[in-house]
Tab-separated table of C-alpha atoms in Angstrom:
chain	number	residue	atom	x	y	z
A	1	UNK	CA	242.122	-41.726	-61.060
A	2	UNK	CA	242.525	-37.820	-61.885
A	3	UNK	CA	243.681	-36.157	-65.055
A	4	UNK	CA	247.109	-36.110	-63.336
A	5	UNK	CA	247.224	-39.902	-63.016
A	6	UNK	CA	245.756	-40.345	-66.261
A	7	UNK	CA	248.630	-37.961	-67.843
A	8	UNK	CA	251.233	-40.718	-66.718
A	9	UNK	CA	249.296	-43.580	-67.575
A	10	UNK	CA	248.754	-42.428	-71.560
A	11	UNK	CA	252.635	-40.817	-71.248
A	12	UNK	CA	253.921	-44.328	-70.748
A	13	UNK	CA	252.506	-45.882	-73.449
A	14	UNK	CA	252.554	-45.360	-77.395
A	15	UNK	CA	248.300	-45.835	-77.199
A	16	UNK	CA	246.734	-47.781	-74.186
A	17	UNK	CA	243.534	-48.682	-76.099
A	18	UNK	CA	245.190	-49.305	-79.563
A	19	UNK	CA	244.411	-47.304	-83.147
A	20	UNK	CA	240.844	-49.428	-84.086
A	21	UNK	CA	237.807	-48.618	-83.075
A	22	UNK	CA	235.725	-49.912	-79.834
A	23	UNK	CA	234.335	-52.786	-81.622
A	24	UNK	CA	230.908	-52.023	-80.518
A	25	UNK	CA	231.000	-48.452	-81.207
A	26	UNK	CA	231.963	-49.651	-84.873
A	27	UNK	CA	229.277	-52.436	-85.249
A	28	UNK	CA	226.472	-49.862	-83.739
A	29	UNK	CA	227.180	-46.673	-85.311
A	30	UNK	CA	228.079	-48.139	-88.514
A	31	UNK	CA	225.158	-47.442	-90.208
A	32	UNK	CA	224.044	-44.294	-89.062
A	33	UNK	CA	223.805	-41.349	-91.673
A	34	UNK	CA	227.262	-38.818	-90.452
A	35	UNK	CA	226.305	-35.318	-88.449
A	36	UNK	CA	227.268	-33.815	-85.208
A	37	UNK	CA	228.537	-36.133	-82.560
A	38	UNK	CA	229.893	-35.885	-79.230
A	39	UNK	CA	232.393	-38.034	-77.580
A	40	UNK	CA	232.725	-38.401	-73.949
A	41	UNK	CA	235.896	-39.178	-72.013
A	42	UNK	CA	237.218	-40.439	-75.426
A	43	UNK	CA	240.996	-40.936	-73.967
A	44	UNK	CA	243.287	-40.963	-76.935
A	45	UNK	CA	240.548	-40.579	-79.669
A	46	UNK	CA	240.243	-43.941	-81.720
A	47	UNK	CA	236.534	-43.922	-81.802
A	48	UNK	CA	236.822	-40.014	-82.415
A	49	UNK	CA	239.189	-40.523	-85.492
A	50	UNK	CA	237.109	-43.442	-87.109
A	51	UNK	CA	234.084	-41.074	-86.681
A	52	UNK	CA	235.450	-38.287	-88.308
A	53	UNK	CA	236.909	-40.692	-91.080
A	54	UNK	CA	233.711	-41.779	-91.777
A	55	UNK	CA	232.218	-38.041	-92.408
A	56	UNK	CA	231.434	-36.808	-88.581
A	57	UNK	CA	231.840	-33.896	-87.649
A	58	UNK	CA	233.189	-34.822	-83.823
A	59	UNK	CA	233.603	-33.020	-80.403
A	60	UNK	CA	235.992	-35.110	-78.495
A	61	UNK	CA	236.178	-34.391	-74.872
A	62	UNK	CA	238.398	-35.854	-71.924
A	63	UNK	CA	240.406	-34.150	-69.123
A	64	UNK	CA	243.728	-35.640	-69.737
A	65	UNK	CA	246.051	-33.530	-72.114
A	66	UNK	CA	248.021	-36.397	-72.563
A	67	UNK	CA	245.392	-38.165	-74.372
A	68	UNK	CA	243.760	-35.160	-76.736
A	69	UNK	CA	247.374	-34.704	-77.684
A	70	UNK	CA	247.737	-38.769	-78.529
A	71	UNK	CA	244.138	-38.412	-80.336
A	72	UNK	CA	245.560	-35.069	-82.858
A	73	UNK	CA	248.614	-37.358	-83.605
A	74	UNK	CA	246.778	-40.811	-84.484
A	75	UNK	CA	244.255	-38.245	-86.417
A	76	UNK	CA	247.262	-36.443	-88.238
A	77	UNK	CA	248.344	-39.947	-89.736
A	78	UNK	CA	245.039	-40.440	-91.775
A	79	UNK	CA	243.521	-38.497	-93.881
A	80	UNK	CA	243.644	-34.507	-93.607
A	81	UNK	CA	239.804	-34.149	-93.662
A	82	UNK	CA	239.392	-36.395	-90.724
A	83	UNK	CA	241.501	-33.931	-88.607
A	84	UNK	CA	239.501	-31.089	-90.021
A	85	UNK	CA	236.163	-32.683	-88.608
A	86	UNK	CA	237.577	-33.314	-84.805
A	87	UNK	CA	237.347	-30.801	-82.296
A	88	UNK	CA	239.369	-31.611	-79.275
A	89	UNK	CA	238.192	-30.280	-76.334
A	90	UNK	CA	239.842	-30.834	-72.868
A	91	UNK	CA	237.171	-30.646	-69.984
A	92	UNK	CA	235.835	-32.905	-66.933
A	93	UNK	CA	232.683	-34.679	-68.069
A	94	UNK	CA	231.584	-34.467	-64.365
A	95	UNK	CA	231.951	-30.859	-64.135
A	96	UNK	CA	228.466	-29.128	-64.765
A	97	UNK	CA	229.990	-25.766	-66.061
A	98	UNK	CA	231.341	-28.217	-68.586
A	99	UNK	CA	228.547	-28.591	-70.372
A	100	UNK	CA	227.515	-25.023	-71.142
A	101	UNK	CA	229.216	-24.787	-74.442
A	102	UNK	CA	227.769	-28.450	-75.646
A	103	UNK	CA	224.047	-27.531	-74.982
A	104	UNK	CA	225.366	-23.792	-76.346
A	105	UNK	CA	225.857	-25.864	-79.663
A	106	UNK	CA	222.529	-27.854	-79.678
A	107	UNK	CA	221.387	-31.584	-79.932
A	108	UNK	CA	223.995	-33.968	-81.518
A	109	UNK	CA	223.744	-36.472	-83.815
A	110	UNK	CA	225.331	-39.356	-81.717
A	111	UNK	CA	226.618	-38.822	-78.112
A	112	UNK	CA	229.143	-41.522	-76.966
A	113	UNK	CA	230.012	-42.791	-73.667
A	114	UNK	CA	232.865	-45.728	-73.878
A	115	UNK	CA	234.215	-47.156	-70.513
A	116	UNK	CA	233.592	-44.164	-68.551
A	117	UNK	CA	233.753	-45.451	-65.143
A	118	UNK	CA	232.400	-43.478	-62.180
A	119	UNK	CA	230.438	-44.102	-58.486
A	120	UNK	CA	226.814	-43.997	-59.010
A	121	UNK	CA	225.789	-40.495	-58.439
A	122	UNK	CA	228.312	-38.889	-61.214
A	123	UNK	CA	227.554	-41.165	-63.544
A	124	UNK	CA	224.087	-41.271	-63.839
A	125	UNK	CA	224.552	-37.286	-63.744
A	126	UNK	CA	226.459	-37.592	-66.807
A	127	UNK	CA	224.327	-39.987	-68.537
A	128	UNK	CA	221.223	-37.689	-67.546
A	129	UNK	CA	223.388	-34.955	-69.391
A	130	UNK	CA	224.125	-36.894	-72.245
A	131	UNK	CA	220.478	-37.980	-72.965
A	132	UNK	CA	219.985	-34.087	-72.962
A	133	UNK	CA	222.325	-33.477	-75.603
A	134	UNK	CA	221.288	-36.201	-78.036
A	135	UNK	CA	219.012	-34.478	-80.564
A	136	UNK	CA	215.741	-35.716	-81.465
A	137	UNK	CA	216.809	-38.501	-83.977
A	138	UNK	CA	219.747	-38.821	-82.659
A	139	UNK	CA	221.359	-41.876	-80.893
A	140	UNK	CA	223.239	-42.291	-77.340
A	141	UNK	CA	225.585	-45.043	-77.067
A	142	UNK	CA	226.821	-46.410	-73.447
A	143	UNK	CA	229.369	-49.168	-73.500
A	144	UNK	CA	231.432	-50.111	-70.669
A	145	UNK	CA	232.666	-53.091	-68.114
A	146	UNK	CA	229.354	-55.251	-66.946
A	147	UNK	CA	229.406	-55.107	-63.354
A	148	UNK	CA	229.300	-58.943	-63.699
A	149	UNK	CA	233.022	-58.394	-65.119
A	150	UNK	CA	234.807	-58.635	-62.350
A	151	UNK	CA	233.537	-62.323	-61.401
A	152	UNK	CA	232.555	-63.420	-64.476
A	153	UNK	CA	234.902	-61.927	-67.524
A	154	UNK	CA	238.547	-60.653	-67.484
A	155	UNK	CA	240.074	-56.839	-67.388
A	156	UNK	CA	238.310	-54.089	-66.415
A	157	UNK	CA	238.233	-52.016	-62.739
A	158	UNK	CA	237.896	-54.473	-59.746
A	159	UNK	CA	236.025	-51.941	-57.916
A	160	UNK	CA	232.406	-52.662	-58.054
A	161	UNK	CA	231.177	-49.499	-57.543
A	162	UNK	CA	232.344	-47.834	-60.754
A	163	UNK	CA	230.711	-50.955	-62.980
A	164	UNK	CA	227.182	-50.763	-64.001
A	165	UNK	CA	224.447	-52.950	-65.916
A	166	UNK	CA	222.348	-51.855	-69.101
A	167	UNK	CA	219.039	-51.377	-66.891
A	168	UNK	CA	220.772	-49.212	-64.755
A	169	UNK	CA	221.363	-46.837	-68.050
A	170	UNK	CA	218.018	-47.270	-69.021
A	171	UNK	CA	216.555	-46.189	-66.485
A	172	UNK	CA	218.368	-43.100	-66.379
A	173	UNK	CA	217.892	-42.353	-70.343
A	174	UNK	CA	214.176	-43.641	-70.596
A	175	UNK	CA	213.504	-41.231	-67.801
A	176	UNK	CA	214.799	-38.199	-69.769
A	177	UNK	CA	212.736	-39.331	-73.311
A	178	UNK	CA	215.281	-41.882	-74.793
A	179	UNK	CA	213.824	-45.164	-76.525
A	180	UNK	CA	215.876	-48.203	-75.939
A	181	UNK	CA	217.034	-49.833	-79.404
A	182	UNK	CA	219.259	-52.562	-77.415
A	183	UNK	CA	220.442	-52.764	-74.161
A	184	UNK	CA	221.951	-56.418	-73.061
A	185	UNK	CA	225.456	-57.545	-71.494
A	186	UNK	CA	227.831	-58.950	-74.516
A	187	UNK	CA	231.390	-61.089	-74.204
A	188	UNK	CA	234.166	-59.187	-75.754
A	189	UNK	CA	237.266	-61.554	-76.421
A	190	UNK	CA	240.407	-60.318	-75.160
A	191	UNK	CA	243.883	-61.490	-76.428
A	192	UNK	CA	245.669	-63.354	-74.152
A	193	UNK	CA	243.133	-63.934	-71.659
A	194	UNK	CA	241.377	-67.308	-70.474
A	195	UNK	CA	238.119	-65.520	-70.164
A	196	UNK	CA	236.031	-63.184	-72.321
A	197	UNK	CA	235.186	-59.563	-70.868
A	198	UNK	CA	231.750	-58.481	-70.486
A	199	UNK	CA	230.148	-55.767	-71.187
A	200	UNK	CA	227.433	-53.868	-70.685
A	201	UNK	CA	226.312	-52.218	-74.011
A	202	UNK	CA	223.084	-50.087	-74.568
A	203	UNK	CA	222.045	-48.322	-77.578
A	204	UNK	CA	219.144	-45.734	-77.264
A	205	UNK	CA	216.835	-43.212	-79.639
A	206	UNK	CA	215.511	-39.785	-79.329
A	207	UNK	CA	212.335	-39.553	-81.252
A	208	UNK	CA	212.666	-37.604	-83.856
A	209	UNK	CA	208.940	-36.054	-83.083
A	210	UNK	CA	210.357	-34.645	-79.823
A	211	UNK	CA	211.823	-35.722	-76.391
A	212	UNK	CA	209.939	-37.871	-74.810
């Protein structure tokens, strides 16, 4: 889908993905002391707006207008310094010029990547790009559908090529200096449905000594 197709989709909805939190962004970044972080593709901003509630200071990037727009009205609800501490910036994660004014701004924090879906080649481009922005001591988080989803769980894209596994991403972020902290498929229930969803969910560390 393009930004155009993702413009209707948000339009015809009050919020696709709901006001909480991916629960696995909450239950992994939890704990981590607050600084710089950088949200990828984050669609109408719920894990952007619990970061920044929390005492981030967040950039949240997708290429949908729609959805920043969605994000600076569920932020605008809450509490004033949360809206203060979100940057919304629209922009094509796939796009390299893109990422000029991230690395411009140095490591981050926490870089997140939540049910981004893409064929191979982009994605591991953007993960690649991602690893390079996480800072040393910093954290990248990938969650998104298994690709066992589509036979095994519920929801998700049906189109095999976009889904992925947690080796796949570590390969891709080992290779450019990350540590893995946890990297495993995980059920996600899902209201209504017969089946859990699966994900794939991988959690990995920049030493702090350097980058590799």
């Amino acid at each position: 889908m393009d930004s155009r197709a993702w413009d209707e989709r948000y339009a015809a909805a009050e919020l696709v993905w709901g006001r909480e939190p991916n629960r696995w962004v909450a239950g992994e970044t939890g704990e981590l002391p607050p600084g710089r972080a950088l949200d990828l593709a984050a669609g109408e901003g719920r894990n952007a707006v619990w970061l920044a509630g929390r005492g981030w200071r967040v950039t949240a990037v997708d290429f949908s207008a729609v959805a920043l727009e969605r994000g600076r009205e569920l932020v605008a609800a809450g509490a004033p310094e949360a809206a203060e501490r979100i940057r919304w910036v629209r922009a094509d994660v796939t796009d390299p010029s893109a990422w000029a004014d991230w690395e411009r701004r140095g490591g981050f924090g926490l870089v997140l990547i939540s049910y981004l879906h893409l064929p191979a080649g982009p994605r591991r481009d953007v993960w690649r790009r991602a690893a390079g922005a996480t800072a040393p001591g910093g954290t990248l988080l990938v969650v998104g559908h298994d690709a066992t989803n589509i036979a095994e769980g519920t929801g998700g894209p049906q189109d095999p090529e976009v889904l992925y596994s947690p080796d796949e991403v570590v390969s891709v972020a080992v290779s450019a200096g990350l540590r893995t902290v946890r990297a495993e498929r995980v059920r996600r229930p899902v209201e209504g449905a017969q089946r859990d969803a699966v994900d794939a969910l991988v959690r990995l560390h920049r030493p702090a000594t350097g980058r590799g």
